[in-house]
mmCIF file with all atom_site columns, C-alpha atoms in Angstrom:
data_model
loop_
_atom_site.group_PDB
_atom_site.id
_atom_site.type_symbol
_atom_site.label_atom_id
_atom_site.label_alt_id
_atom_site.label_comp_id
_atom_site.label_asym_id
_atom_site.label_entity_id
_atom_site.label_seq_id
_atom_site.pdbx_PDB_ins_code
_atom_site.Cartn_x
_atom_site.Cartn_y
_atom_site.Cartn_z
_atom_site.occupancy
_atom_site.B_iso_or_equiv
_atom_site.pdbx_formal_charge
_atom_site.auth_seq_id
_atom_site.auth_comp_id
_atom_site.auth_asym_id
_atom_site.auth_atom_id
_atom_site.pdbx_PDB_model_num
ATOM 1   C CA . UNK A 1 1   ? 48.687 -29.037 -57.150 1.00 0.00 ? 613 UNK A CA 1
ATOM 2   C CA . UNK A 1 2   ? 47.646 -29.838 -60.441 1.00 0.00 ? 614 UNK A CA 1
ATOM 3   C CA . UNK A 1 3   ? 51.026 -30.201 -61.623 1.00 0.00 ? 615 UNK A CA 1
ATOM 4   C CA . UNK A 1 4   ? 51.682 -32.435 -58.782 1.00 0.00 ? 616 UNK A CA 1
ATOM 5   C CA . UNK A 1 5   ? 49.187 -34.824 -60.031 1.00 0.00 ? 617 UNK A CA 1
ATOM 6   C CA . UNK A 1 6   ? 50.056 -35.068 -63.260 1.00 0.00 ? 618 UNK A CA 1
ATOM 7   C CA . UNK A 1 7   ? 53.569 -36.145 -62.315 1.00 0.00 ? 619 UNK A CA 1
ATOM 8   C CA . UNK A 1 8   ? 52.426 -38.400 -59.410 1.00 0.00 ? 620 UNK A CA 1
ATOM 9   C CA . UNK A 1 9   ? 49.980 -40.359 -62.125 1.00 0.00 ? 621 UNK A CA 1
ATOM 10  C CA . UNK A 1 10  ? 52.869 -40.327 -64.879 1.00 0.00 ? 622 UNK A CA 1
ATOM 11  C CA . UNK A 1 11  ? 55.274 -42.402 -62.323 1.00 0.00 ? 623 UNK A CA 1
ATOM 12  C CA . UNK A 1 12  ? 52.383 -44.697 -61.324 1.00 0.00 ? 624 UNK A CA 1
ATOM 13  C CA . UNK A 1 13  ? 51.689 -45.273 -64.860 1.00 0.00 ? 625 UNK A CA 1
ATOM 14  C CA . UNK A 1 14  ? 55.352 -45.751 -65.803 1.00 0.00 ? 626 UNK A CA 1
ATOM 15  C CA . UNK A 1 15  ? 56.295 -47.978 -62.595 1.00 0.00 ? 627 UNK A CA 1
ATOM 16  C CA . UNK A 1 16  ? 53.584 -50.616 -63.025 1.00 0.00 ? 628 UNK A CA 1
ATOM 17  C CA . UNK A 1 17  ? 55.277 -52.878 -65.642 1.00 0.00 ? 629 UNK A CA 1
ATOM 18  C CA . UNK A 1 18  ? 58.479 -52.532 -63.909 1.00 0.00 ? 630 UNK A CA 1
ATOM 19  C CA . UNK A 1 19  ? 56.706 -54.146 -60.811 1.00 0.00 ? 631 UNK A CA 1
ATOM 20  C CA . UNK A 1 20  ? 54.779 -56.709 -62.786 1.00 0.00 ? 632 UNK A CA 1
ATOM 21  C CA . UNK A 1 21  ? 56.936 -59.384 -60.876 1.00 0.00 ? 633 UNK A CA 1
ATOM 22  C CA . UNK A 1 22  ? 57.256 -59.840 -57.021 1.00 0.00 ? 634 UNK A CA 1
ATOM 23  C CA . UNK A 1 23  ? 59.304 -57.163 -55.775 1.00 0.00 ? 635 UNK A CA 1
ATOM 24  C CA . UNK A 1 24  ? 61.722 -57.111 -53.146 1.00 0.00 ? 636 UNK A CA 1
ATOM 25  C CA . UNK A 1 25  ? 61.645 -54.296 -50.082 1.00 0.00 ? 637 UNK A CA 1
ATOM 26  C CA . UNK A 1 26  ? 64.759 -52.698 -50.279 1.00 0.00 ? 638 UNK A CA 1
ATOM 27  C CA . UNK A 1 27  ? 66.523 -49.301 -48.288 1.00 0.00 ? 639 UNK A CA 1
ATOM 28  C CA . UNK A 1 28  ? 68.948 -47.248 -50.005 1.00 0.00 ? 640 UNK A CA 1
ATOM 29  C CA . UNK A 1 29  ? 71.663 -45.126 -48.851 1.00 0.00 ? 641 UNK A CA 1
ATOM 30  C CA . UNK A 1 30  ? 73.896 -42.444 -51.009 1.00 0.00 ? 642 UNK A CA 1
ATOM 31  C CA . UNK A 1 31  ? 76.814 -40.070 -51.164 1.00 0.00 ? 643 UNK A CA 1
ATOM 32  C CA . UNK A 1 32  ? 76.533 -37.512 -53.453 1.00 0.00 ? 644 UNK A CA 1
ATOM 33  C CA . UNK A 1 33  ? 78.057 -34.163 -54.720 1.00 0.00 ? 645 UNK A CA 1
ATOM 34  C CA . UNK A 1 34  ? 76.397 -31.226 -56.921 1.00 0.00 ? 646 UNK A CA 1
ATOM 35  C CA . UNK A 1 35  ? 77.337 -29.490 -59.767 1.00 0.00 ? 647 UNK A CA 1
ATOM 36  C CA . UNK A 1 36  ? 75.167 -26.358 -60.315 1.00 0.00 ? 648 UNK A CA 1
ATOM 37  C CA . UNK A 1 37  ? 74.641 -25.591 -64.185 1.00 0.00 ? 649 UNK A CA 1
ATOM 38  C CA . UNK A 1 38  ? 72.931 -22.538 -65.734 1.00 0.00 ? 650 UNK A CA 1
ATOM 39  C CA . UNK A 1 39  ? 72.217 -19.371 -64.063 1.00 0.00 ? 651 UNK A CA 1
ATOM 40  C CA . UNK A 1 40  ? 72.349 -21.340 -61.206 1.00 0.00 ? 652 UNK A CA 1
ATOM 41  C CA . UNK A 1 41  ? 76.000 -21.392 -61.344 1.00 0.00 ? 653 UNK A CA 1
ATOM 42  C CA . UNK A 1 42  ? 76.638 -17.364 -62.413 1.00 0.00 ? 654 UNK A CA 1
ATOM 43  C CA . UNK A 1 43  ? 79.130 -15.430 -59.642 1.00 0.00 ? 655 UNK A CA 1
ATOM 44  C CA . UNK A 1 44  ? 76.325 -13.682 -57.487 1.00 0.00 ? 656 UNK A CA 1
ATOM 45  C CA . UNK A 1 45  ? 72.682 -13.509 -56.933 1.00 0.00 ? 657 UNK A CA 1
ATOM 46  C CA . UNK A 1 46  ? 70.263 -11.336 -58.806 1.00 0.00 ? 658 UNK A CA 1
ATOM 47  C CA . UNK A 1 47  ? 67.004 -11.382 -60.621 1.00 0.00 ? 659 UNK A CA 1
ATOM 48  C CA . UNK A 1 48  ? 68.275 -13.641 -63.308 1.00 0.00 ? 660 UNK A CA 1
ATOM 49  C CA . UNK A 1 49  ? 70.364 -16.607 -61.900 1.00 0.00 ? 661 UNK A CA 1
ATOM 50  C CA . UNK A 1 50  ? 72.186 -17.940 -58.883 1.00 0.00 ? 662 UNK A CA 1
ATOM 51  C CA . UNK A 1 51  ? 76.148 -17.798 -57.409 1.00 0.00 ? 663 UNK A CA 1
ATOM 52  C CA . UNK A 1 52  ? 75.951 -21.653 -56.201 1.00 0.00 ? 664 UNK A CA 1
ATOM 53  C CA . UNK A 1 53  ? 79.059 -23.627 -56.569 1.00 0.00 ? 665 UNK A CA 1
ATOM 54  C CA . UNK A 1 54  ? 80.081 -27.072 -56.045 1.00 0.00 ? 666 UNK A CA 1
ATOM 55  C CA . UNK A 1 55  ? 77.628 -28.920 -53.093 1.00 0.00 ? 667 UNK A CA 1
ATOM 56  C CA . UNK A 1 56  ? 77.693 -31.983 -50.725 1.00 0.00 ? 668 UNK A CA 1
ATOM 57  C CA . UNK A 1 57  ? 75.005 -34.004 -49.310 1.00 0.00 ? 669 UNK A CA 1
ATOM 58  C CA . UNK A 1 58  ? 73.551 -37.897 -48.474 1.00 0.00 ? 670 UNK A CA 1
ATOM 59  C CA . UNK A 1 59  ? 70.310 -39.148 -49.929 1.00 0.00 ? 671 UNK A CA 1
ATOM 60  C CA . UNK A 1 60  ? 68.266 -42.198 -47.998 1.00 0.00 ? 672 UNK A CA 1
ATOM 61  C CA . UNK A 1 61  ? 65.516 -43.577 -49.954 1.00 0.00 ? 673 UNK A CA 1
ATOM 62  C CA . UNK A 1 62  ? 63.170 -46.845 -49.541 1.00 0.00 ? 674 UNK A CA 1
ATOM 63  C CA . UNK A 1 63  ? 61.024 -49.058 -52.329 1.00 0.00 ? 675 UNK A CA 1
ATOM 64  C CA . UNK A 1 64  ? 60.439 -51.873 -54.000 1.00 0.00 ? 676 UNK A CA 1
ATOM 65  C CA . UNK A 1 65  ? 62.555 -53.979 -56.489 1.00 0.00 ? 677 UNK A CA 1
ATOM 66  C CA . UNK A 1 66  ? 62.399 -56.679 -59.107 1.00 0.00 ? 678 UNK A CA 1
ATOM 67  C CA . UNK A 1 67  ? 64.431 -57.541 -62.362 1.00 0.00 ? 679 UNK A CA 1
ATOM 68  C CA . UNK A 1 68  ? 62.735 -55.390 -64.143 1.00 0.00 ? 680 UNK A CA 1
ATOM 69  C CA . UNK A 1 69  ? 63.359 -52.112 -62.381 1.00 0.00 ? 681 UNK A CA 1
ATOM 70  C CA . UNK A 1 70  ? 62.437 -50.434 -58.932 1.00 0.00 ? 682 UNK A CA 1
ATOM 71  C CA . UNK A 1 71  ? 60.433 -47.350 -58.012 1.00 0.00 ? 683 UNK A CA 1
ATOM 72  C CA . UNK A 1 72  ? 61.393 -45.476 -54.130 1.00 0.00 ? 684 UNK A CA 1
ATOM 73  C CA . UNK A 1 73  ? 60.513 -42.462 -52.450 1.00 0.00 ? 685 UNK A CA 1
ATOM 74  C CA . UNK A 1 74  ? 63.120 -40.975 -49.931 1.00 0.00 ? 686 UNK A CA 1
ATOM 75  C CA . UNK A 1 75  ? 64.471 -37.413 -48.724 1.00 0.00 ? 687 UNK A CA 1
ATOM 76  C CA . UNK A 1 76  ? 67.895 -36.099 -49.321 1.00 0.00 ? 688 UNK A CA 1
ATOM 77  C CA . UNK A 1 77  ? 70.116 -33.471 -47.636 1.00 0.00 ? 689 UNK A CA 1
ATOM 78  C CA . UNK A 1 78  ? 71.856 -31.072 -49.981 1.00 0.00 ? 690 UNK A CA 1
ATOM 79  C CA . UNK A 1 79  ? 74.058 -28.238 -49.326 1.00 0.00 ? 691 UNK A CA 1
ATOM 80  C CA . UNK A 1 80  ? 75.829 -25.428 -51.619 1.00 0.00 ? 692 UNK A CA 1
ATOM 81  C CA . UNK A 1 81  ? 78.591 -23.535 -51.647 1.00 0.00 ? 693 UNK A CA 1
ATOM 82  C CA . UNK A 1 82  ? 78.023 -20.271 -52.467 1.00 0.00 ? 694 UNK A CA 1
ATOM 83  C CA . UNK A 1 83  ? 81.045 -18.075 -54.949 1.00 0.00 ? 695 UNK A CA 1
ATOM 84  C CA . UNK A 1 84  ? 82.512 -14.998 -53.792 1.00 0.00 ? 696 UNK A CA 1
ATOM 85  C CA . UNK A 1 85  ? 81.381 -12.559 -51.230 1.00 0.00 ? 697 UNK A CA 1
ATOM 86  C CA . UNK A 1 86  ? 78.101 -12.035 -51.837 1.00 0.00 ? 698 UNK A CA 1
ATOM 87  C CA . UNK A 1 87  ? 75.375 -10.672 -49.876 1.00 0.00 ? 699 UNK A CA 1
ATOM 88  C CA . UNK A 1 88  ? 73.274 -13.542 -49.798 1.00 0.00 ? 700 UNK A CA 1
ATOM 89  C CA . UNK A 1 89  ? 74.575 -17.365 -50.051 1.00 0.00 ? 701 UNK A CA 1
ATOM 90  C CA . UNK A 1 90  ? 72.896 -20.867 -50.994 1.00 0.00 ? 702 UNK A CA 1
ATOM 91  C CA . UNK A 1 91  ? 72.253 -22.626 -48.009 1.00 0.00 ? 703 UNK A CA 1
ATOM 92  C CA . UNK A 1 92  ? 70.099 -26.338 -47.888 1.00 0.00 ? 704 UNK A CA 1
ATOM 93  C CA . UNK A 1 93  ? 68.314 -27.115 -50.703 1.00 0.00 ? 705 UNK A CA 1
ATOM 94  C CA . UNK A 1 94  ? 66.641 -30.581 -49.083 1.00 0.00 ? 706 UNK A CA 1
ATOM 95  C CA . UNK A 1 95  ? 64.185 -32.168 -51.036 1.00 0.00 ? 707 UNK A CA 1
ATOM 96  C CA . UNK A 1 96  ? 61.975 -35.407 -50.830 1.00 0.00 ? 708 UNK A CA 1
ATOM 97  C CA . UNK A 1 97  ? 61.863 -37.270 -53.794 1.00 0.00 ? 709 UNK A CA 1
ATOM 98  C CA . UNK A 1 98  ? 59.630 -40.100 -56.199 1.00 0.00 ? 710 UNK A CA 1
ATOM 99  C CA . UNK A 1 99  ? 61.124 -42.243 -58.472 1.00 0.00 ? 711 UNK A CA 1
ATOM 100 C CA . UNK A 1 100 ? 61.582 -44.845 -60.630 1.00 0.00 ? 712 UNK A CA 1
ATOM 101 C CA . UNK A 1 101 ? 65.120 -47.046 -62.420 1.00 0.00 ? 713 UNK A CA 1
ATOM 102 C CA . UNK A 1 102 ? 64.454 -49.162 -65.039 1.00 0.00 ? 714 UNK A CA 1
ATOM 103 C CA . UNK A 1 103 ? 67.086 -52.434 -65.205 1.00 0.00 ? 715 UNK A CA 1
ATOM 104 C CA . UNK A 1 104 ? 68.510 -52.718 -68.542 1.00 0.00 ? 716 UNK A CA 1
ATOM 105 C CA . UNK A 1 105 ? 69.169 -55.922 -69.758 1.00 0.00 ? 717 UNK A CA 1
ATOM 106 C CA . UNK A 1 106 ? 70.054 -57.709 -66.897 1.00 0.00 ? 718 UNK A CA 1
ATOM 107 C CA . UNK A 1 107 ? 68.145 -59.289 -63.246 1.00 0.00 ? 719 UNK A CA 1
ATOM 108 C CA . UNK A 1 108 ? 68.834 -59.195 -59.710 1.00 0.00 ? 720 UNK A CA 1
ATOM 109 C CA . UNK A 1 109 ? 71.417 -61.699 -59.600 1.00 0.00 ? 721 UNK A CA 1
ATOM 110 C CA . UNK A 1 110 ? 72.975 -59.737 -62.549 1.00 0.00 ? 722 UNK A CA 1
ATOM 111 C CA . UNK A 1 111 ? 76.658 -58.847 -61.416 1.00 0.00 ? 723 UNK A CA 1
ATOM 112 C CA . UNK A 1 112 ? 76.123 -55.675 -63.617 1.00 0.00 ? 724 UNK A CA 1
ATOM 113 C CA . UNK A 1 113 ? 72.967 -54.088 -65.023 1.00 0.00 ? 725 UNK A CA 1
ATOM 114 C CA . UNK A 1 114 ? 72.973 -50.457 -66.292 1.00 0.00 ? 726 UNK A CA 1
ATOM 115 C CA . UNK A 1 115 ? 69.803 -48.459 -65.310 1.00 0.00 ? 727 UNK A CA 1
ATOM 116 C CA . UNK A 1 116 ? 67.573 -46.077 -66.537 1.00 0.00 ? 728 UNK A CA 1
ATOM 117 C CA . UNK A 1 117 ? 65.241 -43.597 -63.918 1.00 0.00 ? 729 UNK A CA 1
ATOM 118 C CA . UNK A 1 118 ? 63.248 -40.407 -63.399 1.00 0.00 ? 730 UNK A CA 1
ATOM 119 C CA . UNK A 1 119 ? 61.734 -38.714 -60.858 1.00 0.00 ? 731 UNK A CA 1
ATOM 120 C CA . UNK A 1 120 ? 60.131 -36.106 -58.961 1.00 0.00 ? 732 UNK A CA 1
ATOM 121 C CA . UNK A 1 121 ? 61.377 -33.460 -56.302 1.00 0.00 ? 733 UNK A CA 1
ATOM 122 C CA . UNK A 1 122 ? 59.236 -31.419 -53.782 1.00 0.00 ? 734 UNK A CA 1
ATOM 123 C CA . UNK A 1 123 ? 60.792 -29.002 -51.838 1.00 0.00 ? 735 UNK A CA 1
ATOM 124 C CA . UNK A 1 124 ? 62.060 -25.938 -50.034 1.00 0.00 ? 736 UNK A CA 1
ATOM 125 C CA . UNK A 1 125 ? 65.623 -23.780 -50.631 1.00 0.00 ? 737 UNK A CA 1
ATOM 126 C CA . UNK A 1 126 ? 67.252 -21.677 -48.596 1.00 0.00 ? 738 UNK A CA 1
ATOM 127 C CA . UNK A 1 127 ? 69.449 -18.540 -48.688 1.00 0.00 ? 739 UNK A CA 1
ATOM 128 C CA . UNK A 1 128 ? 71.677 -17.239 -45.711 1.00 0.00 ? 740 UNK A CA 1
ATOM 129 C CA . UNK A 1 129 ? 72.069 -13.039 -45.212 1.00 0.00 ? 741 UNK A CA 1
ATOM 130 C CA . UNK A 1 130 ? 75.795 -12.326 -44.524 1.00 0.00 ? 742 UNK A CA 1
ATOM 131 C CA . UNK A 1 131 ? 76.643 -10.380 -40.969 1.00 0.00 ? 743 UNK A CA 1
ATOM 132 C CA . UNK A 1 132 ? 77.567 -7.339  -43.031 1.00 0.00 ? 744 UNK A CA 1
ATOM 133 C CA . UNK A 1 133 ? 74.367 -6.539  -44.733 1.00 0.00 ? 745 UNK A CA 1
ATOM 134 C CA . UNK A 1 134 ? 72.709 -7.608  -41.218 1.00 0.00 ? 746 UNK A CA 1
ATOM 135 C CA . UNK A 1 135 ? 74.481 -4.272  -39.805 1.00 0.00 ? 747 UNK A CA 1
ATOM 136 C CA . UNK A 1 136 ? 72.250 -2.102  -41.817 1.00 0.00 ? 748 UNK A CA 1
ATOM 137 C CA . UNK A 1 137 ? 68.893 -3.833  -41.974 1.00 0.00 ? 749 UNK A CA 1
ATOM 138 C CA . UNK A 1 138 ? 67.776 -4.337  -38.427 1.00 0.00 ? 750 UNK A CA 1
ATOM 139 C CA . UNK A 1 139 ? 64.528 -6.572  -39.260 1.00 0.00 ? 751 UNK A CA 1
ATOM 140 C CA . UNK A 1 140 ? 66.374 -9.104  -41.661 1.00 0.00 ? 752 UNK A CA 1
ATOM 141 C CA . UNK A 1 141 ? 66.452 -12.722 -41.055 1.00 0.00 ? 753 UNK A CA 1
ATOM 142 C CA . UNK A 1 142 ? 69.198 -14.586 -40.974 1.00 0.00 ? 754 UNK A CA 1
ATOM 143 C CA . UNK A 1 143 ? 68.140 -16.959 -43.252 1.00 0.00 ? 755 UNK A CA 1
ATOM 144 C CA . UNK A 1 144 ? 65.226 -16.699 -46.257 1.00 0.00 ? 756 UNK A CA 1
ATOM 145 C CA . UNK A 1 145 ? 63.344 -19.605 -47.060 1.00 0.00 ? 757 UNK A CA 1
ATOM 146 C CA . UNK A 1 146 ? 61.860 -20.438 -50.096 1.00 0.00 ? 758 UNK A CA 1
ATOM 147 C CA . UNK A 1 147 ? 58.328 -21.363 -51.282 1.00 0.00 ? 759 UNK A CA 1
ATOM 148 C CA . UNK A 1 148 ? 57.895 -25.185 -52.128 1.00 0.00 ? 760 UNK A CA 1
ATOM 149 C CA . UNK A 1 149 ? 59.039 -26.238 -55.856 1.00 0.00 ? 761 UNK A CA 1
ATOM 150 C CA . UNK A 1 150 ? 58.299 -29.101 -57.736 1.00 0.00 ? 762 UNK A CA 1
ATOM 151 C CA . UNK A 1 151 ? 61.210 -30.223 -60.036 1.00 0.00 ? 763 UNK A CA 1
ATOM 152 C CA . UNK A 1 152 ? 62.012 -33.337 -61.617 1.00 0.00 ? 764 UNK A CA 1
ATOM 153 C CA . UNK A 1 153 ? 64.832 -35.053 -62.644 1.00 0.00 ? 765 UNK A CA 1
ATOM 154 C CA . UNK A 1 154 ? 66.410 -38.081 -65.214 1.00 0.00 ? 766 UNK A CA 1
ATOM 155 C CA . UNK A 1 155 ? 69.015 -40.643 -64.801 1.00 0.00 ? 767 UNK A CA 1
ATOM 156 C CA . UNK A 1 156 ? 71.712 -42.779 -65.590 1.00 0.00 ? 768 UNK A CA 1
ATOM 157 C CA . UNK A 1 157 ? 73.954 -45.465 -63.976 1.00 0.00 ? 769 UNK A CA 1
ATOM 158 C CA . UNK A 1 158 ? 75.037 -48.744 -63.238 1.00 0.00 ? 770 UNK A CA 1
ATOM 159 C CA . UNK A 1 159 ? 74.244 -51.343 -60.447 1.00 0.00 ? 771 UNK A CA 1
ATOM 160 C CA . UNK A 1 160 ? 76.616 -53.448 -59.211 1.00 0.00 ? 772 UNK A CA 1
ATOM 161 C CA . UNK A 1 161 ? 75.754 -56.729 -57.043 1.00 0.00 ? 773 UNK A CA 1
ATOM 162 C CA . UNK A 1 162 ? 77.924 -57.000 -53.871 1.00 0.00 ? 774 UNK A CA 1
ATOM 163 C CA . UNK A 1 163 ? 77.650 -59.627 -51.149 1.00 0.00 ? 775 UNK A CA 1
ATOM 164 C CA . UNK A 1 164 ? 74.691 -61.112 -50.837 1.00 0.00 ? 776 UNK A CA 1
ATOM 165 C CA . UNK A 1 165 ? 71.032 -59.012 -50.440 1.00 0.00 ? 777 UNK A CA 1
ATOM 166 C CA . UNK A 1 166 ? 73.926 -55.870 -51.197 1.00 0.00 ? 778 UNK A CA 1
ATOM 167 C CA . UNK A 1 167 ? 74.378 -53.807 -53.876 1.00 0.00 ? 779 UNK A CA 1
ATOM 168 C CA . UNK A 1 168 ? 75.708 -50.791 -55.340 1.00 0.00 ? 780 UNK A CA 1
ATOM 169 C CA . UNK A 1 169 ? 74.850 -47.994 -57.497 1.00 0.00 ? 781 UNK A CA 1
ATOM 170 C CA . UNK A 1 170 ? 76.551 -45.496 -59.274 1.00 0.00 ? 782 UNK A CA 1
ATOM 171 C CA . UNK A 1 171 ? 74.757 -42.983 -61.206 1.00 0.00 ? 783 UNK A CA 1
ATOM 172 C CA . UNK A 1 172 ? 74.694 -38.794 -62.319 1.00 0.00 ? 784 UNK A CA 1
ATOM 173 C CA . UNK A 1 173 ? 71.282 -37.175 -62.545 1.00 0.00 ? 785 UNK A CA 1
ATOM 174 C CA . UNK A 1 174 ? 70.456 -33.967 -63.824 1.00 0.00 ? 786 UNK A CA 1
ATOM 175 C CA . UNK A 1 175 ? 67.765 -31.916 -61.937 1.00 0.00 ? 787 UNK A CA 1
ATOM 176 C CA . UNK A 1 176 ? 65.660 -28.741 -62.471 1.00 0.00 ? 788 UNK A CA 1
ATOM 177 C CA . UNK A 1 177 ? 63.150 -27.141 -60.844 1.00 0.00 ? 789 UNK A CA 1
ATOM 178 C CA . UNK A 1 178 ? 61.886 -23.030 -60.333 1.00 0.00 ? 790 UNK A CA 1
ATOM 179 C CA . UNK A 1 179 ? 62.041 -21.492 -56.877 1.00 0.00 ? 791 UNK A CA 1
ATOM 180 C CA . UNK A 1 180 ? 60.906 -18.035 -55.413 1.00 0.00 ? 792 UNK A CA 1
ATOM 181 C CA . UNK A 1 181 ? 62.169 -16.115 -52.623 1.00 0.00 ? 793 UNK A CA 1
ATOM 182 C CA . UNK A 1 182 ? 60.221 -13.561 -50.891 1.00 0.00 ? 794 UNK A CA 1
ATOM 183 C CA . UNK A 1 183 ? 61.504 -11.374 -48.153 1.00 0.00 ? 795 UNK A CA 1
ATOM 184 C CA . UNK A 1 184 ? 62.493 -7.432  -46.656 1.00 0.00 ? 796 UNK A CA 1
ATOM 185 C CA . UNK A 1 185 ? 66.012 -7.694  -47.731 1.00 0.00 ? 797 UNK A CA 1
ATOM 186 C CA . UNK A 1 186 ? 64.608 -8.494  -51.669 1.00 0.00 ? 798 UNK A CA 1
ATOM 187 C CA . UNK A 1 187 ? 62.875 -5.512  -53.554 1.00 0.00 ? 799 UNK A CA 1
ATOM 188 C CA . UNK A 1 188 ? 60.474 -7.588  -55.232 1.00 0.00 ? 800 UNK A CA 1
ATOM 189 C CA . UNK A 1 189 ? 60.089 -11.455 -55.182 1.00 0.00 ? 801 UNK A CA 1
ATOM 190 C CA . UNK A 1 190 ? 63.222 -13.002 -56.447 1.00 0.00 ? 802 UNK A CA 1
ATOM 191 C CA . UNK A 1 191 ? 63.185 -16.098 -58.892 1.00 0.00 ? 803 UNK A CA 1
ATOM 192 C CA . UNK A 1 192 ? 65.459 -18.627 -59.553 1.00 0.00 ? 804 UNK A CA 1
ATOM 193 C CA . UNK A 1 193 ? 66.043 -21.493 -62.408 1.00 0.00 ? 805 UNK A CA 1
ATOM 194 C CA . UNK A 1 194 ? 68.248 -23.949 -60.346 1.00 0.00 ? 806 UNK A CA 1
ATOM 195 C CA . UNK A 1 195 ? 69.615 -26.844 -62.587 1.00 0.00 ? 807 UNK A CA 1
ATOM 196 C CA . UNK A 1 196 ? 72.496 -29.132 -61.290 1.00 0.00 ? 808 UNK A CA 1
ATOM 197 C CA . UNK A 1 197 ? 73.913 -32.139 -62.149 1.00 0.00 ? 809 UNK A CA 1
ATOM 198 C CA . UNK A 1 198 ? 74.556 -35.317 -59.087 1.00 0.00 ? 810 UNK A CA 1
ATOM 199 C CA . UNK A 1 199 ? 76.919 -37.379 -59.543 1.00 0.00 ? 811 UNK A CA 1
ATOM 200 C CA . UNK A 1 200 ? 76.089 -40.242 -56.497 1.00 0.00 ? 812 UNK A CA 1
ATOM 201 C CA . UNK A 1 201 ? 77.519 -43.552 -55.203 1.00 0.00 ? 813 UNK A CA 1
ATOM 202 C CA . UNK A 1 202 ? 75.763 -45.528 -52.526 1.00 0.00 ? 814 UNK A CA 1
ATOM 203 C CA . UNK A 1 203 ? 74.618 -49.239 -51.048 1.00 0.00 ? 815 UNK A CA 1
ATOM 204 C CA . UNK A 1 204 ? 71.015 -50.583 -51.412 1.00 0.00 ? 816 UNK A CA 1
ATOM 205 C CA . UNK A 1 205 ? 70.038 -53.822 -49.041 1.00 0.00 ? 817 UNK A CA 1
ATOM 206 C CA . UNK A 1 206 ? 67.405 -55.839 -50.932 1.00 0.00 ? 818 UNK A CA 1
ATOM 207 C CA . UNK A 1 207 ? 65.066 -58.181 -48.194 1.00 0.00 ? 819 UNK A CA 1
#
């Protein structure tokens, strides 16, 4: 909880100039596909790392706006693919989320301004048991949830002004956060260092 705190405070701190002017309410939408780094990315799951593989997933988040920058809080839906056949695969890996973009040289009515953010995750993974290693373990669960993790994450991209109160945004993030899986078909709890890179595109509607 403490952690939590800390990391709550440091966006509060950091967001404040950024909102010095008027802001706008705004809703964002995004596409966006994973690319698991690390151990996170190593062919099957033990004690030291993970077998994830390319993901999928959308992202919706809401805030506020100015020229200066914009800080949101939202949820997004993630998915992995898992490598191999292994006997456990990544499943959802959803998350909400706290951040904040700074607007680099540039304002609203910019056509394009390159941005800046970081942010927070808080969350809960999942891993799926196969049908073959159900056959001997009668008491296993078809699916192994995590505890929560907190995680954070830094970004880069560019926003591009549509039509109107529109705009886009393109950006990549790289995450990391620690999770731990505890259940009959482990030996012992099993932790994870999951690190992955986003690479998004979506719309944000500025009132």
């Amino acid at each position: 909880m403490k952690r939590i705190n800390v990391a709550v405070f440091f966006l509060l701190m950091v967001a404040l100039p950024a909102l010095a002017q008027v802001p706008h309410f705004y809703l964002a939408g995004f596409l966006q596909t994973y690319h698991p780094t690390g151990d996170f990315s190593k062919e099957t799951i033990h004690l030291d790392g993970g077998n994830a593989e390319l993901g999928n997933g959308t992202e919706l988040n809401v805030g506020l706006m100015s020229d200066f920058g914009s800080t949101y809080i939202g949820y997004r839906w993630a998915k992995f693919g898992t490598k191999g056949k292994a006997a456990l695969d990544w499943q959802d890996v959803d998350r909400w989320i706290a951040g904040i973009r700074w607007h680099m040289l540039g304002t609203l009515r910019s056509p394009i301004v390159p941005v800046l953010g970081v942010g927070i995750t808080v969350g809960k993974s999942k891993l799926g048991v196969t049908p073959a290693l159900e056959e001997n373990a009668q008491d296993i669960s078809k699916q192994i949830e995590s505890d929560n993790a907190v995680g954070w994450f830094l970004e880069a991209g560019v926003r591009l002004r549509a039509v109107g109160p529109l705009s886009a945004l393109g950006s990549i993030q790289y995450h990391r956060f620690d999770t731990t899986f505890e259940d009959a078909v482990l030996t012992k709890p099993t932790d994870f260092s999951v690190t992955f890179f986003t690479t998004q595109l979506g719309l944000q509607y500025t009132f």
